[in-house]
Structure formats: structure tokens, C-alpha cells
mmCIF file of C-alpha atoms and ligand atoms in Angstrom:
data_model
loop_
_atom_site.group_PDB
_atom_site.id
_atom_site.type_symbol
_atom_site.label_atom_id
_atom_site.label_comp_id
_atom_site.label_asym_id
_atom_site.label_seq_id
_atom_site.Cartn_x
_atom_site.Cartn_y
_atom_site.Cartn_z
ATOM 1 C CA UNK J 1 -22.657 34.024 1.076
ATOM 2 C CA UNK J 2 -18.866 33.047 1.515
ATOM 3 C CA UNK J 3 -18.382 29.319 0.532
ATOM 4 C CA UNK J 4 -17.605 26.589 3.622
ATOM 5 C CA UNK J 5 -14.459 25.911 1.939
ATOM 6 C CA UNK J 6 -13.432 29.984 1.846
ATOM 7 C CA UNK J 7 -14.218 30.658 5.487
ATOM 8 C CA UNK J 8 -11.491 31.130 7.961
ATOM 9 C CA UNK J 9 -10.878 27.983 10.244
ATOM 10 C CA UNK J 10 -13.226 29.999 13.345
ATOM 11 C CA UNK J 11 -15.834 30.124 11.172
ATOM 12 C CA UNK J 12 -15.870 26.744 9.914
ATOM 13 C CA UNK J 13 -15.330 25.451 13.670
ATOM 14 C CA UNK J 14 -18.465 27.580 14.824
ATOM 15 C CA UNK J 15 -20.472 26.478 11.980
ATOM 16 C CA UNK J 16 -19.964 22.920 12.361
ATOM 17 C CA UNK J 17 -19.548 22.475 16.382
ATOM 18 C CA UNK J 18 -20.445 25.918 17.789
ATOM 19 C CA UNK J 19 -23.502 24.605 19.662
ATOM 20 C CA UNK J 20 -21.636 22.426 21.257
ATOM 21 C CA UNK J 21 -18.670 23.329 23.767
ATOM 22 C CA UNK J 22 -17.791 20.006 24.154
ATOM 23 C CA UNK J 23 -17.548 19.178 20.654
ATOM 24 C CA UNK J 24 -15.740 22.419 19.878
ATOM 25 C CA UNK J 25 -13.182 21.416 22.748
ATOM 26 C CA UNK J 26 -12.255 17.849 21.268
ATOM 27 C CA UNK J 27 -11.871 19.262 17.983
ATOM 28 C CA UNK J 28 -9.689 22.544 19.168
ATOM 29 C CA UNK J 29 -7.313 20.004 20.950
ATOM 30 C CA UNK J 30 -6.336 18.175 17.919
ATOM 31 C CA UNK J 31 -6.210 20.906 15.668
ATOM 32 C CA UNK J 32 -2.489 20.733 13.872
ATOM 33 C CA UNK J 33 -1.931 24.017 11.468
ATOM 34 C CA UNK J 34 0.734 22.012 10.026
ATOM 35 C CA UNK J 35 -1.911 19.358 8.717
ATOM 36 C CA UNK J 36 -4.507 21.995 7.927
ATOM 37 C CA UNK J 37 -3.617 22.474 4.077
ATOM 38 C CA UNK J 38 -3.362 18.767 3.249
ATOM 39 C CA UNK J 39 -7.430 18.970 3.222
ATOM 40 C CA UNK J 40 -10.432 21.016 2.562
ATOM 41 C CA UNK J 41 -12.651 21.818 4.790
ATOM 42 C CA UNK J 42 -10.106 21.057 7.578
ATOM 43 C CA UNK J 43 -11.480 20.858 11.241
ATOM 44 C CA UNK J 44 -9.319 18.974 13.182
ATOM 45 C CA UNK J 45 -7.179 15.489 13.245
ATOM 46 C CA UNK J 46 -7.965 11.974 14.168
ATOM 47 C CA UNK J 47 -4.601 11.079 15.852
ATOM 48 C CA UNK J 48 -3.955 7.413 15.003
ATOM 49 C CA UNK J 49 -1.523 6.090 17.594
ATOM 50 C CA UNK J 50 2.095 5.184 16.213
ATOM 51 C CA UNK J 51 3.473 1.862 18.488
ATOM 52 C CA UNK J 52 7.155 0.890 17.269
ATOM 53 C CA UNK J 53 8.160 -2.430 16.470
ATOM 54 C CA UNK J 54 11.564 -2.659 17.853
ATOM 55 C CA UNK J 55 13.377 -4.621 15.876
ATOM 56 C CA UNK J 56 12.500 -6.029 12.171
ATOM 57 C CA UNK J 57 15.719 -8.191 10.178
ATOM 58 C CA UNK J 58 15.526 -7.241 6.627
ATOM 59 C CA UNK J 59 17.864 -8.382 4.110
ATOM 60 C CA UNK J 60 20.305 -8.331 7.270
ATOM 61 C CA UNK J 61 19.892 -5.259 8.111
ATOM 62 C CA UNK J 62 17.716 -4.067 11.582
ATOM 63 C CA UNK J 63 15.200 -1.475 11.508
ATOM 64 C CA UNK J 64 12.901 0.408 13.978
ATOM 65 C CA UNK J 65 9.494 0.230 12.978
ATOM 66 C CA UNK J 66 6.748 3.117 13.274
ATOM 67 C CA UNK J 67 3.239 1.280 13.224
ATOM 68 C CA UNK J 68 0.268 3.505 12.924
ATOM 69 C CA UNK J 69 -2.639 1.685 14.201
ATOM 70 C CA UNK J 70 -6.180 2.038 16.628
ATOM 71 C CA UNK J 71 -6.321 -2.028 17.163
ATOM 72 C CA UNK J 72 -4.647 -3.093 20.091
ATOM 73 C CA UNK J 73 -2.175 -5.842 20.424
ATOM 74 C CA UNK J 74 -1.334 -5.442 16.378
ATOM 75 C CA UNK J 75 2.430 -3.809 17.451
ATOM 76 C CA UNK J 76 2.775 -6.480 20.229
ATOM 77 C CA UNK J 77 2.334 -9.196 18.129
ATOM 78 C CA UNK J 78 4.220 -7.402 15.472
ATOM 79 C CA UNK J 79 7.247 -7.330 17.792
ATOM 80 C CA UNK J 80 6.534 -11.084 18.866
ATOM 81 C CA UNK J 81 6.388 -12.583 14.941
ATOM 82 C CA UNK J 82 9.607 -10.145 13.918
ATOM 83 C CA UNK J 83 11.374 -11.804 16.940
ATOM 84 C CA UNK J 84 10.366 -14.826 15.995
ATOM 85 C CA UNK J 85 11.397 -15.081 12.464
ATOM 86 C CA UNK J 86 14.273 -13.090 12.219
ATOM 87 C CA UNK J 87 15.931 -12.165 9.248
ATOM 88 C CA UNK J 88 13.701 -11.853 6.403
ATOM 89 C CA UNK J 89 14.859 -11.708 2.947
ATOM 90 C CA UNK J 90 12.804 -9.696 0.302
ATOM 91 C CA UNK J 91 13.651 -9.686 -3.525
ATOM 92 C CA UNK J 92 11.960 -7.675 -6.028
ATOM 93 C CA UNK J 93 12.635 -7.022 -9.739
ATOM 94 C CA UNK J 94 14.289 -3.680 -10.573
ATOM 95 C CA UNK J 95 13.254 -0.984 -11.525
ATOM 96 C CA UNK J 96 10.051 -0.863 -9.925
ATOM 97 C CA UNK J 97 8.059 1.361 -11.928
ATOM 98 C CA UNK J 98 3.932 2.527 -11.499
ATOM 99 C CA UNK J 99 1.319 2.418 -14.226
ATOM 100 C CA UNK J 100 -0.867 4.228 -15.244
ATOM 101 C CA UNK J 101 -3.941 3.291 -17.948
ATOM 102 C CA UNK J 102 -5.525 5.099 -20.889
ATOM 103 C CA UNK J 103 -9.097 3.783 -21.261
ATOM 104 C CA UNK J 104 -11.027 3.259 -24.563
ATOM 105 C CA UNK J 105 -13.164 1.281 -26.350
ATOM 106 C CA UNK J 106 -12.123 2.232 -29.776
ATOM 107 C CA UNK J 107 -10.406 0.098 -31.301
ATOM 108 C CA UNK J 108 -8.394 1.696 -33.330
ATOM 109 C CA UNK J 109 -6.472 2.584 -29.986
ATOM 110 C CA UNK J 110 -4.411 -0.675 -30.375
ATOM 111 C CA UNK J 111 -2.822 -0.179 -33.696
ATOM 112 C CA UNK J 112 -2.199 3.489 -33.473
ATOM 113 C CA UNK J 113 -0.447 2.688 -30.219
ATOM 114 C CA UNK J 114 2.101 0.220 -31.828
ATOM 115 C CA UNK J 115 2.513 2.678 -34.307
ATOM 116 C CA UNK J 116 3.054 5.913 -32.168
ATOM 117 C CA UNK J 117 4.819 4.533 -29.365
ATOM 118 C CA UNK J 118 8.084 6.172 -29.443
ATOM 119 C CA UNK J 119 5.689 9.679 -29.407
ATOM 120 C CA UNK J 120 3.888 8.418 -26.551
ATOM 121 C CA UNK J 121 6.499 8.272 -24.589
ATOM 122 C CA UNK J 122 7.668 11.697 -25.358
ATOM 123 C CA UNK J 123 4.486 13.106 -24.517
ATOM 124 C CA UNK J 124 4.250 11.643 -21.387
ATOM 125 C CA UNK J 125 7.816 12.946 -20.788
ATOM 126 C CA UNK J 126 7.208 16.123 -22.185
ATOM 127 C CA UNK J 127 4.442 16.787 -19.838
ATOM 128 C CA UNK J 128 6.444 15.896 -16.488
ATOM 129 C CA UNK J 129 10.063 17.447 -17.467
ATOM 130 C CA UNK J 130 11.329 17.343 -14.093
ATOM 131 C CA UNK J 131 10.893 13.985 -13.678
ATOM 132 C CA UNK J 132 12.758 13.047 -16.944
ATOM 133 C CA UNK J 133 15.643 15.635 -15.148
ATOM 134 C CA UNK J 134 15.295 13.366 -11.980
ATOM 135 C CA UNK J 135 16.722 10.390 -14.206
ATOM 136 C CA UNK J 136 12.892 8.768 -14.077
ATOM 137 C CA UNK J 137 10.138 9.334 -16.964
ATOM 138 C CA UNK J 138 8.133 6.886 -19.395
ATOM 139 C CA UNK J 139 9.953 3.410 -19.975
ATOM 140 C CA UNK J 140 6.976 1.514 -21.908
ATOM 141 C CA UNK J 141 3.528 1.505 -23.592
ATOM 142 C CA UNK J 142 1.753 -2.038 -23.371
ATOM 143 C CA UNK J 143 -1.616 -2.431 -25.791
ATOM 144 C CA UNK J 144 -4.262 -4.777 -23.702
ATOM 145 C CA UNK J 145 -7.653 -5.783 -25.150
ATOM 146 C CA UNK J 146 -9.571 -6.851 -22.784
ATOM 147 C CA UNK J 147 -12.331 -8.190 -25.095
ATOM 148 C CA UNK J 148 -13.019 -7.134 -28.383
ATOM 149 C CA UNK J 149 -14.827 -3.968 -27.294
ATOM 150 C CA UNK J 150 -12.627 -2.590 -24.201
ATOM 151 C CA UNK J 151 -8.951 -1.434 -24.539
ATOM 152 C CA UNK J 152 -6.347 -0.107 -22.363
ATOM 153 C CA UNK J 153 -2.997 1.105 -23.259
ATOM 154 C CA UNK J 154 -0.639 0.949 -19.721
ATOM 155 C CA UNK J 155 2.538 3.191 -19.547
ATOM 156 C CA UNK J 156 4.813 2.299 -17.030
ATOM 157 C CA UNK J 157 6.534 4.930 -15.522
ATOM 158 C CA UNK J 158 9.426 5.601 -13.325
ATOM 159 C CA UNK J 159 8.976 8.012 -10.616
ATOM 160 C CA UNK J 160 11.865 7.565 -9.157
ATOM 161 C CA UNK J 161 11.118 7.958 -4.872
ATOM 162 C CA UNK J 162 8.270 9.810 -5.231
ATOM 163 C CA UNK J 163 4.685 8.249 -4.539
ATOM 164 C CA UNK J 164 4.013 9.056 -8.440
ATOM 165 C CA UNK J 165 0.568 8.532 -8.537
ATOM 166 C CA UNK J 166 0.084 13.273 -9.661
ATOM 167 C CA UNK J 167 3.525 12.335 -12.025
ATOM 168 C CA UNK J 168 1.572 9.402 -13.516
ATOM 169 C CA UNK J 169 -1.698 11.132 -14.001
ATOM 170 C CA UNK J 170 -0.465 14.066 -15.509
ATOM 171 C CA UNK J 171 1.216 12.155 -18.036
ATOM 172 C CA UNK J 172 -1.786 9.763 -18.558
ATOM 173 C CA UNK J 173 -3.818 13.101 -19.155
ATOM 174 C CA UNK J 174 -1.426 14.160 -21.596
ATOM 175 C CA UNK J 175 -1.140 10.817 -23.499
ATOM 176 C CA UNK J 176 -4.964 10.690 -23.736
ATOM 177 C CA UNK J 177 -4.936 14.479 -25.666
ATOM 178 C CA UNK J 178 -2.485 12.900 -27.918
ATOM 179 C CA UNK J 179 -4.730 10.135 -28.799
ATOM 180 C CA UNK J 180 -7.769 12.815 -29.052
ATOM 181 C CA UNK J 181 -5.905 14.938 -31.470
ATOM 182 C CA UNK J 182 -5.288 12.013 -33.286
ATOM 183 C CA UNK J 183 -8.808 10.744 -33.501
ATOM 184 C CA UNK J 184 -8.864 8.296 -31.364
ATOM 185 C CA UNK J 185 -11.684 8.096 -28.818
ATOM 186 C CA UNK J 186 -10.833 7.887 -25.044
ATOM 187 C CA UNK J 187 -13.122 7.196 -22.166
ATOM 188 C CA UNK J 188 -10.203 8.189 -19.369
ATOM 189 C CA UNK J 189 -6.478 7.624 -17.966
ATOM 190 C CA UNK J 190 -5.718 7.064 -14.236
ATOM 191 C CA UNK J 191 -3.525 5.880 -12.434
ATOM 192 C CA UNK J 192 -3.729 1.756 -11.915
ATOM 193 C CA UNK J 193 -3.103 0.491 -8.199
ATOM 194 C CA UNK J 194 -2.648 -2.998 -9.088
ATOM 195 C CA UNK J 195 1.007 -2.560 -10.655
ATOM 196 C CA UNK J 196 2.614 -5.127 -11.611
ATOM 197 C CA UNK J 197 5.884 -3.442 -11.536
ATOM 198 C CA UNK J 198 6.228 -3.148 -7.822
ATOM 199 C CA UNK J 199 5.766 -6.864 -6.863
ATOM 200 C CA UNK J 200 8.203 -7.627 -3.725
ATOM 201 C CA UNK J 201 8.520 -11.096 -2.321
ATOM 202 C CA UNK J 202 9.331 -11.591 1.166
ATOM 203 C CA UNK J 203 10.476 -15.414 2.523
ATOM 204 C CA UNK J 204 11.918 -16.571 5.650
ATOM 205 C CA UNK J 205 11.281 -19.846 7.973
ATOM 206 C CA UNK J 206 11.211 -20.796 11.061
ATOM 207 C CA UNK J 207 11.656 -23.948 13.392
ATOM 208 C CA UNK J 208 8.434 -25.044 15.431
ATOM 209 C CA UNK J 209 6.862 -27.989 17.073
ATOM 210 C CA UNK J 210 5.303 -30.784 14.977
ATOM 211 C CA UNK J 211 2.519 -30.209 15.986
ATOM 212 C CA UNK J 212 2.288 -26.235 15.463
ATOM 213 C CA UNK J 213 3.886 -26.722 12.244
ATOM 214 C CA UNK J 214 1.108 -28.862 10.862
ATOM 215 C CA UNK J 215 -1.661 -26.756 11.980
ATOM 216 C CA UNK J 216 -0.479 -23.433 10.649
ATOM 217 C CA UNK J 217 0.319 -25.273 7.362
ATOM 218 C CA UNK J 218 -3.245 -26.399 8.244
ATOM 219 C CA UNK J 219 -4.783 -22.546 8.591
ATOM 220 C CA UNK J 220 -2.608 -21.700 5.871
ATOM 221 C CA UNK J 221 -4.459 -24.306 3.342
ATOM 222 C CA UNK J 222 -7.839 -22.812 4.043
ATOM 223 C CA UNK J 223 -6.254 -19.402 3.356
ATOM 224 C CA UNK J 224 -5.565 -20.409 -0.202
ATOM 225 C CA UNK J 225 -8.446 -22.318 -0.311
ATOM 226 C CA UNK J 226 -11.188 -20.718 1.003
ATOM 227 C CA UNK J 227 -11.730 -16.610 0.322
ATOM 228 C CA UNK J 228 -13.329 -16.341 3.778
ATOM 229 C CA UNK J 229 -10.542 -17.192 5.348
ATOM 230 C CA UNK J 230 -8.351 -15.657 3.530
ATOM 231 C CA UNK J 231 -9.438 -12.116 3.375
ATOM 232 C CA UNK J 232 -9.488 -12.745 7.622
ATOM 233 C CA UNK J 233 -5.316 -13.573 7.318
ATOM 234 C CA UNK J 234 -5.137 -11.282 4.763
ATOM 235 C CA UNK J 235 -6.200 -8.334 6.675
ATOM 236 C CA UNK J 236 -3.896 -9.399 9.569
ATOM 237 C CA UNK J 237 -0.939 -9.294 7.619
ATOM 238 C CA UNK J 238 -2.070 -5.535 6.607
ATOM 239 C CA UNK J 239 -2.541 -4.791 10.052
ATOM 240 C CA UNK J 240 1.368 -4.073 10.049
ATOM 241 C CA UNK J 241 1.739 -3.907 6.514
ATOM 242 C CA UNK J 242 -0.643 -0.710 6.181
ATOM 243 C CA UNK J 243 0.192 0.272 9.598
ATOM 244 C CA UNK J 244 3.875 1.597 8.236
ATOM 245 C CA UNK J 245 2.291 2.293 4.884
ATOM 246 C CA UNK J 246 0.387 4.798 6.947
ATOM 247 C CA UNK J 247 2.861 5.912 9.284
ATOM 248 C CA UNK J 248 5.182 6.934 6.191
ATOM 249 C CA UNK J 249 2.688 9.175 5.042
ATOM 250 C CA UNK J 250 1.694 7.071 2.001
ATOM 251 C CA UNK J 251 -1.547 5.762 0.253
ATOM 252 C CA UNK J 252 -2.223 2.678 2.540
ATOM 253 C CA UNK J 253 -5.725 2.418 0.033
ATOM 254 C CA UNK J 254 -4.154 1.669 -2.992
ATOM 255 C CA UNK J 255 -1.442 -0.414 -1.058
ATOM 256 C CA UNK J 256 -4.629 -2.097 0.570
ATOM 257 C CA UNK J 257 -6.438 -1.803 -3.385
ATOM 258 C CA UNK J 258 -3.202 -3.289 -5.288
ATOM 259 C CA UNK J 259 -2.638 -6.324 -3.040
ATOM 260 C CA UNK J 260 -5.847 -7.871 -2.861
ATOM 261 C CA UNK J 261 -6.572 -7.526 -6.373
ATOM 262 C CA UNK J 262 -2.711 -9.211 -6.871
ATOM 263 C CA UNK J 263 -3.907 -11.729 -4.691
ATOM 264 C CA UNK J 264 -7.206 -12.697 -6.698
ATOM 265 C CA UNK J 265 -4.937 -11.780 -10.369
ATOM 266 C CA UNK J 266 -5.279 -15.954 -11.309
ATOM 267 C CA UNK J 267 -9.671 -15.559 -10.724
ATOM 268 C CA UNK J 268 -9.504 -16.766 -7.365
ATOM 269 C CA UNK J 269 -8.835 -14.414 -4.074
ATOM 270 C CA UNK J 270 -6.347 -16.087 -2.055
ATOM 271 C CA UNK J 271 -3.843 -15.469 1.009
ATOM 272 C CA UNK J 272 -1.187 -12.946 0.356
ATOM 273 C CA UNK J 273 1.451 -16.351 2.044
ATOM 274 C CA UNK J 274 1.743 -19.353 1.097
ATOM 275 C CA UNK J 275 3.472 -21.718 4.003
ATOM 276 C CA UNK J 276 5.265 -24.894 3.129
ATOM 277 C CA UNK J 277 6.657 -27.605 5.695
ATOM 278 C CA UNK J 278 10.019 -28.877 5.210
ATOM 279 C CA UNK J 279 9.422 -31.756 8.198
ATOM 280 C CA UNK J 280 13.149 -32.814 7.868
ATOM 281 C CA UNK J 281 13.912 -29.933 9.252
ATOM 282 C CA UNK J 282 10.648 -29.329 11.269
ATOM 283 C CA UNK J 283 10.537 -25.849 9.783
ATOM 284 C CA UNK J 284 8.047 -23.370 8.267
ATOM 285 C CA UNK J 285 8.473 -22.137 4.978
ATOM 286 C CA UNK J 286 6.820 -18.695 4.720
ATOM 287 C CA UNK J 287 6.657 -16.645 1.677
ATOM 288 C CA UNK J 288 4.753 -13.803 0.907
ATOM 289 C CA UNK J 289 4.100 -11.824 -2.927
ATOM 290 C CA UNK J 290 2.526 -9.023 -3.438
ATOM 291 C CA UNK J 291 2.946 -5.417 -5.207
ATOM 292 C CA UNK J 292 4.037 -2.673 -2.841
ATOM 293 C CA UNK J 293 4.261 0.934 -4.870
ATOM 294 C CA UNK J 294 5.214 3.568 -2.086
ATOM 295 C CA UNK J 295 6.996 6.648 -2.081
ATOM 296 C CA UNK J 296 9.540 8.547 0.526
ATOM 297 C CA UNK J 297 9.377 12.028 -1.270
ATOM 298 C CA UNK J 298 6.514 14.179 -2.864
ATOM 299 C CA UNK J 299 2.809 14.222 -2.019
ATOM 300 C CA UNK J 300 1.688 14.581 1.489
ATOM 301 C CA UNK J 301 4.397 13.539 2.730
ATOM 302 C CA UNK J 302 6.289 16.324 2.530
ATOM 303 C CA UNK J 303 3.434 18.156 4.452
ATOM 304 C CA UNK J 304 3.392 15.377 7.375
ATOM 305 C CA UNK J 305 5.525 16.179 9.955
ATOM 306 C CA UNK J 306 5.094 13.003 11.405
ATOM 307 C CA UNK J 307 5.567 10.883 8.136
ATOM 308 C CA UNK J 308 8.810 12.686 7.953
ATOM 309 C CA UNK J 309 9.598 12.170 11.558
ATOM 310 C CA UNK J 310 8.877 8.103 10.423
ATOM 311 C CA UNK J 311 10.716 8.073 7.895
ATOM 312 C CA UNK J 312 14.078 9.244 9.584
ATOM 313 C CA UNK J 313 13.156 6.639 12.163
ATOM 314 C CA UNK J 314 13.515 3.991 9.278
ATOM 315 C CA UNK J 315 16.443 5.776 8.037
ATOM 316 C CA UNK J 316 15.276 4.160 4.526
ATOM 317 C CA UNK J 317 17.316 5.453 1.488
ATOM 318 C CA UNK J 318 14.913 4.771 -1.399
ATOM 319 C CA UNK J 319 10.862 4.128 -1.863
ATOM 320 C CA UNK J 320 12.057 0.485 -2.840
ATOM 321 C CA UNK J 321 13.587 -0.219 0.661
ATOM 322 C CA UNK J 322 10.417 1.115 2.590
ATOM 323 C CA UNK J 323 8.280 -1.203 0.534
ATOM 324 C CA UNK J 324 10.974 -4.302 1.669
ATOM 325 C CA UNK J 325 10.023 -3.086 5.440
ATOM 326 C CA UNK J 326 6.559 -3.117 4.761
ATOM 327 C CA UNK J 327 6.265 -6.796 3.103
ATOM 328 C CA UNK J 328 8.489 -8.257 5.817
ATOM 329 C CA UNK J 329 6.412 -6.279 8.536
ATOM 330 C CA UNK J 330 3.225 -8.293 6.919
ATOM 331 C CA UNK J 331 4.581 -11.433 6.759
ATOM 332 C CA UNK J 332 5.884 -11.101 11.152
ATOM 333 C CA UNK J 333 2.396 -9.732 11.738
ATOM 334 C CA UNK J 334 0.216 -12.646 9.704
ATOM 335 C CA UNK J 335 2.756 -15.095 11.139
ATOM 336 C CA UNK J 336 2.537 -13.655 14.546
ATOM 337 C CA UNK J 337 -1.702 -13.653 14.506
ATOM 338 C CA UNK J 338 -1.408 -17.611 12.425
ATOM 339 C CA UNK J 339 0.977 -18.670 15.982
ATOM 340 C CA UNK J 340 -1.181 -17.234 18.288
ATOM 341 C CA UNK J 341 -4.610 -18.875 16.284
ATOM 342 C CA UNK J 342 -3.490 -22.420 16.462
ATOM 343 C CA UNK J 343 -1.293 -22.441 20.022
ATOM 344 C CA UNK J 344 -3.046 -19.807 22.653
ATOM 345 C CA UNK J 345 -6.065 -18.559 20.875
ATOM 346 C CA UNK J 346 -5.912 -14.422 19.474
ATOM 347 C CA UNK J 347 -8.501 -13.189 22.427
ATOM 348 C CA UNK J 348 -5.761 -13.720 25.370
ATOM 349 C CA UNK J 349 -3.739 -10.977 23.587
ATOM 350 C CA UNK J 350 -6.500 -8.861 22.778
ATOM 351 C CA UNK J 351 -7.991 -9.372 25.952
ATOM 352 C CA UNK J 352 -4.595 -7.697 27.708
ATOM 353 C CA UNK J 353 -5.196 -4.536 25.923
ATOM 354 C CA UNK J 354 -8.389 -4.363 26.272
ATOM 355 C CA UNK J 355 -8.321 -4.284 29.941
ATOM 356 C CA UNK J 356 -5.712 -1.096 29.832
ATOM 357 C CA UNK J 357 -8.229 0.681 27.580
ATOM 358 C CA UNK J 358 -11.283 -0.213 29.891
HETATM 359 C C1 MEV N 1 -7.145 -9.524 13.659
HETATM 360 O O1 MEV N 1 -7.004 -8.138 13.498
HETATM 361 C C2 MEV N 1 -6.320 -10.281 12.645
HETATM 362 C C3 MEV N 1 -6.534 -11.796 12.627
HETATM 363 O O2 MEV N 1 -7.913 -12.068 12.419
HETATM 364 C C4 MEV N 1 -5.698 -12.353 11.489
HETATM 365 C C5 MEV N 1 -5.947 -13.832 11.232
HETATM 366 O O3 MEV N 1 -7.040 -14.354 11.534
HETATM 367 O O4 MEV N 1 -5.023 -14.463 10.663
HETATM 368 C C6 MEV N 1 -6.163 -12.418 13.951
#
């Protein structure tokens, strides 16, 4: 009998939804051919709507923002906070580079590491030439012991504009053989989303009312107080933040992955901003730090018309100046939902939408 995966799309389609014509129907009318190889067992596509946000300062310079999102009212108050704050200035340290980890619990791991390291990096070069061609490749190896039983060796790697997470592996795999032929016991590499490498910090303030002032500064405390709260603000400021991470074609997981676990890196989970009030001035001093490792080439991206289509929209010239977009698009859209929260309430918004979807 011919595996699901090796049937021909009919087949799979009749299989799945041929008792029902209805089903069948929904699923034929957002079929996309171009999409079909990016999975297995492709049926159809679950078209997430893209709303643009029209105008987003960053580092002076205005962009046009694809949003991919199914929560209404997350691009309106996208547009409102970008509006609001204006130019947004994001700094990161350069080169970003992505990481990945060879796991092991033998100790031996460390030494031979320190010893070896100039190899290591050739192996992991040697296994990704065209990379290395590319003007990226391995830059370090870092030994960690984690306790006395549980090691990890990190390479940090520079993929240049490409995603890098199938550059990294492939050299983790290769690093790990290395340390088998060598006699050194490993449990596995991968790829680690919470890199360290790709930390961008985005800051800007605002002037507001006294009174507003104080009780974001207010909301803001719990958010670094209390994890409740802030995994609530948190997920607003991904709302916009994952909503271009998505629309770009990349890994919005291991964005979403990589910044809460930044965000809990000191033991305790906290808001991804930090607010301060300079009441001289009666302004708002938002800031917001946390590792954004995207890509513009490679991947699925290249197989997403749409991601493409995005990323011309941005007109973005590197991986590092997408990730700038998507910190500053965080830090409008947390502002945006913290204004709303403490002046007009977040239903009256939501409630708007609602009633053109109803
Ligand atoms: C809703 O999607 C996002 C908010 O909950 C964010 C927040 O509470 O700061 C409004």
C-alpha cells in the first residue's frame, strides 16, 4: 500500500476530506502549489491575514510594515504606538552570530575542547564550505559546565543573512563526529534559540500626562515584578514582534523560544521593557532587550512567495536590519496595548473589530 506521504495531492485530499464536500471545498480553495513542498503531507493553507503598519521610525529611517496576524486590533494599535513614539533607535553588538551546542556529560569534553579548538573550528567550516565562501563560518568555541556532570561546548557561528539554524546544525553534527572519533562521548548538538549573540536593544520616549505617565510606569513595575503580568505584556509586545517575524517567512518559535528565556536569563521571568520616568521632562523612558536571530535569505523563505513579497515591502538590506524592525515593532505594539490599559481600557478597541467580524 503506497505511503500517505507518496500519494499524489488527489489522493491525499480524498483520503482525508473525501466524505465531505464541504470540507474538500475549504481545503481546495486555499490550496497554493507554490507552498506545497515546504511540508509533508501538504493539504492546504491556513491564510494568516497580513495588516501593514504604515509607518515605523527606525534609526531615522521609515519603513512599511507587513504584520501577519488572526487577532484583531493588533495592526491598529501597532500603527497607533509607532505614531506615537516615533523614531526609535535600536543598537546591537556586531557581528551577530547564532549558536549552536554540543551536548555531553563527559567530562573530558572540556579539556579536549581547549585543546582542539583551532580543529573545531575547521571542522565546522569544513562541513559548510559555502558558507566560509560567503565570508561567514565558525568564529568561537566556548566550554560551559553546567554542573559537574553536564557539559556543553557552544560554537558561534556566522551565517551571514541566512536564518542559519540547517548551516548551524550541520556543523554541530560534524563537530560532535569529531569529538566521537576522538573518544569523547556526546549525547547531541542542536541548534540553541536563546543566542546571546543576537541581542538588539530598542529605546525611545515619549511625552505624556502625569498622570498616564505614572500609571504605565505603574503596569510596567508589576511587569518586572510579577511573572503573571509579565508574560500578559510580554505576549503583546510579540503580537507585532512575531507578527513580522512571521510575515518574513522566519521562525517566529524560536524568536518567541529565545526571548522569553532572555527575559527569565537572571532566574526570574520578567517584561521584555523596562519604563523609566524622567518627570522633569514628563516623559517615558522605554527600552526594550532582547535576542532577535532572523534571516532574509535561505530556508523557507526562499519558497514563500509572500515572505519574499514582505520582504521587498521592507526593502531591508541585511537579517540584522529586519531584526531592528522587529524589536522597534514590539516595543510600539506593548506601548500601544500599556496606553490603551491605563487611559481607555483594551476591550473598546477590540470591541471595534469584533463587531466587523460578527
Ligand atoms: C492582548 O493581545 C495583549 C495585551 O494583553 C497586552 C498587555 O496586557 O500588555 C493587551
Amino acid at each position: 500500500m503506497t505511503k500517505f506521504r507518496d500519494k499524489t495531492y488527489e489522493e491525499r485530499l480524498s483520503e482525508i476530506a473525501g466524505q465531505n464536500k464541504e470540507l474538500m471545498s475549504t481545503y481546495l480553495k486555499y490550496v497554493n502549489s507554490e507552498l506545497s513542498n515546504i511540508t509533508e503531507n501538504y493539504i492546504s493553507s491556513f491564510p494568516v491575514p497580513i495588516g501593514i503598519l504604515r509607518e515605523l521610525k527606525v534609526n531615522n529611517k521609515t519603513y512599511i510594515v507587513p504584520i501577519a496576524t488572526e487577532e484583531p486590533s493588533v495592526v491598529a494599535a501597532a500603527n497607533k504606538g509607532a505614531k506615537m513614539l516615533g523614531n526609535v533607535t535600536v543598537t546591537h553588538e556586531v557581528p551577530t552570530y547564532k549558536l549552536v551546542q554540543i551536548l555531553s556529560t563527559d567530562k573530558n569534553i572540556i579539556d579536549f575542547t581547549k585543546n582542539y579548538e583551532q580543529e573545531i573550528i575547521d571542522v565546522a567550516n569544513n562541513s559548510f564550505p559555502s558558507i566560509v565562501q560567503r565570508g561567514g563560518g565558525a568564529l568561537f568555541v566556548q566550554t560551559r559546565e553546567i554542573n559537574d556532570q553536564y557539559f556543553s561546548i557552544h560554537i558561534q557561528v556566522d551565517t551571514k543573512d541566512a536564518m542559519g539554524a540547517n548551516i548551524v546544525n550541520t556543523m554541530g553534527e560534524a563537530v560532535a563526529n569529531f569529538y566521537k572519533e576522538n573518544k569523547i562521548d556526546v549525547v547531541t548538538s542542536i541548534v540553541s534559540n536563546l543566542n546571546l549573540g543576537a541581542v538588539f536593544k530598542a529605546s525611545t520616549q515619549i511625552k505624556l500626562d502625569l498622570d498616564v505617565l505614572k500609571k504605565i510606569k505603574e503596569l510596567a513595575d508589576f511587569g518586572q515584578l510579577d511573572i503573571y503580568r509579565a508574560s500578559t505584556e510580554n505576549k503583546g509586545f510579540l503580537n507585532g514582534a512575531a507578527g513580522v517575524v512571521l510575515a518574513t517567512g522566519n521562525d517566529w518559535r524560536s524568536f518567541e523560544a529565545g526571548a522569553h528565556a532572555y527575559a527569565s536569563l537572571n532566574g526570574q521571568y520578567k517584561s521584555f521593557t523596562t519604563y523609566q520616568i524622567d518627570l522633569k521632562n514628563n516623559q517615558l523612558v522605554l527600552s526594550a532587550e532582547i535576542p532577535v536571530s532572523l534571516g532574509t535569505v535561505g530556508g523557507s523563505i526562499q519558497s514563500h512567495p509572500i515572505a519574499l513579497a514582505n520582504l521587498k515591502l521592507l526593502k531591508v538590506q541585511s537579517a540584522d536590519e529586519l531584526s531592528s524592525i522587529v524589536i522597534a515593532t514590539g516595543l510600539a505594539q506593548t506601548f500601544a496595548a500599556m496606553y490603551a490599559l491605563v487611559t481607555t481600557g483594551i476591550q473598546s478597541g477590540h470591541m471595534k473589530m469584533q463587531k466587523r467580524l460578527n
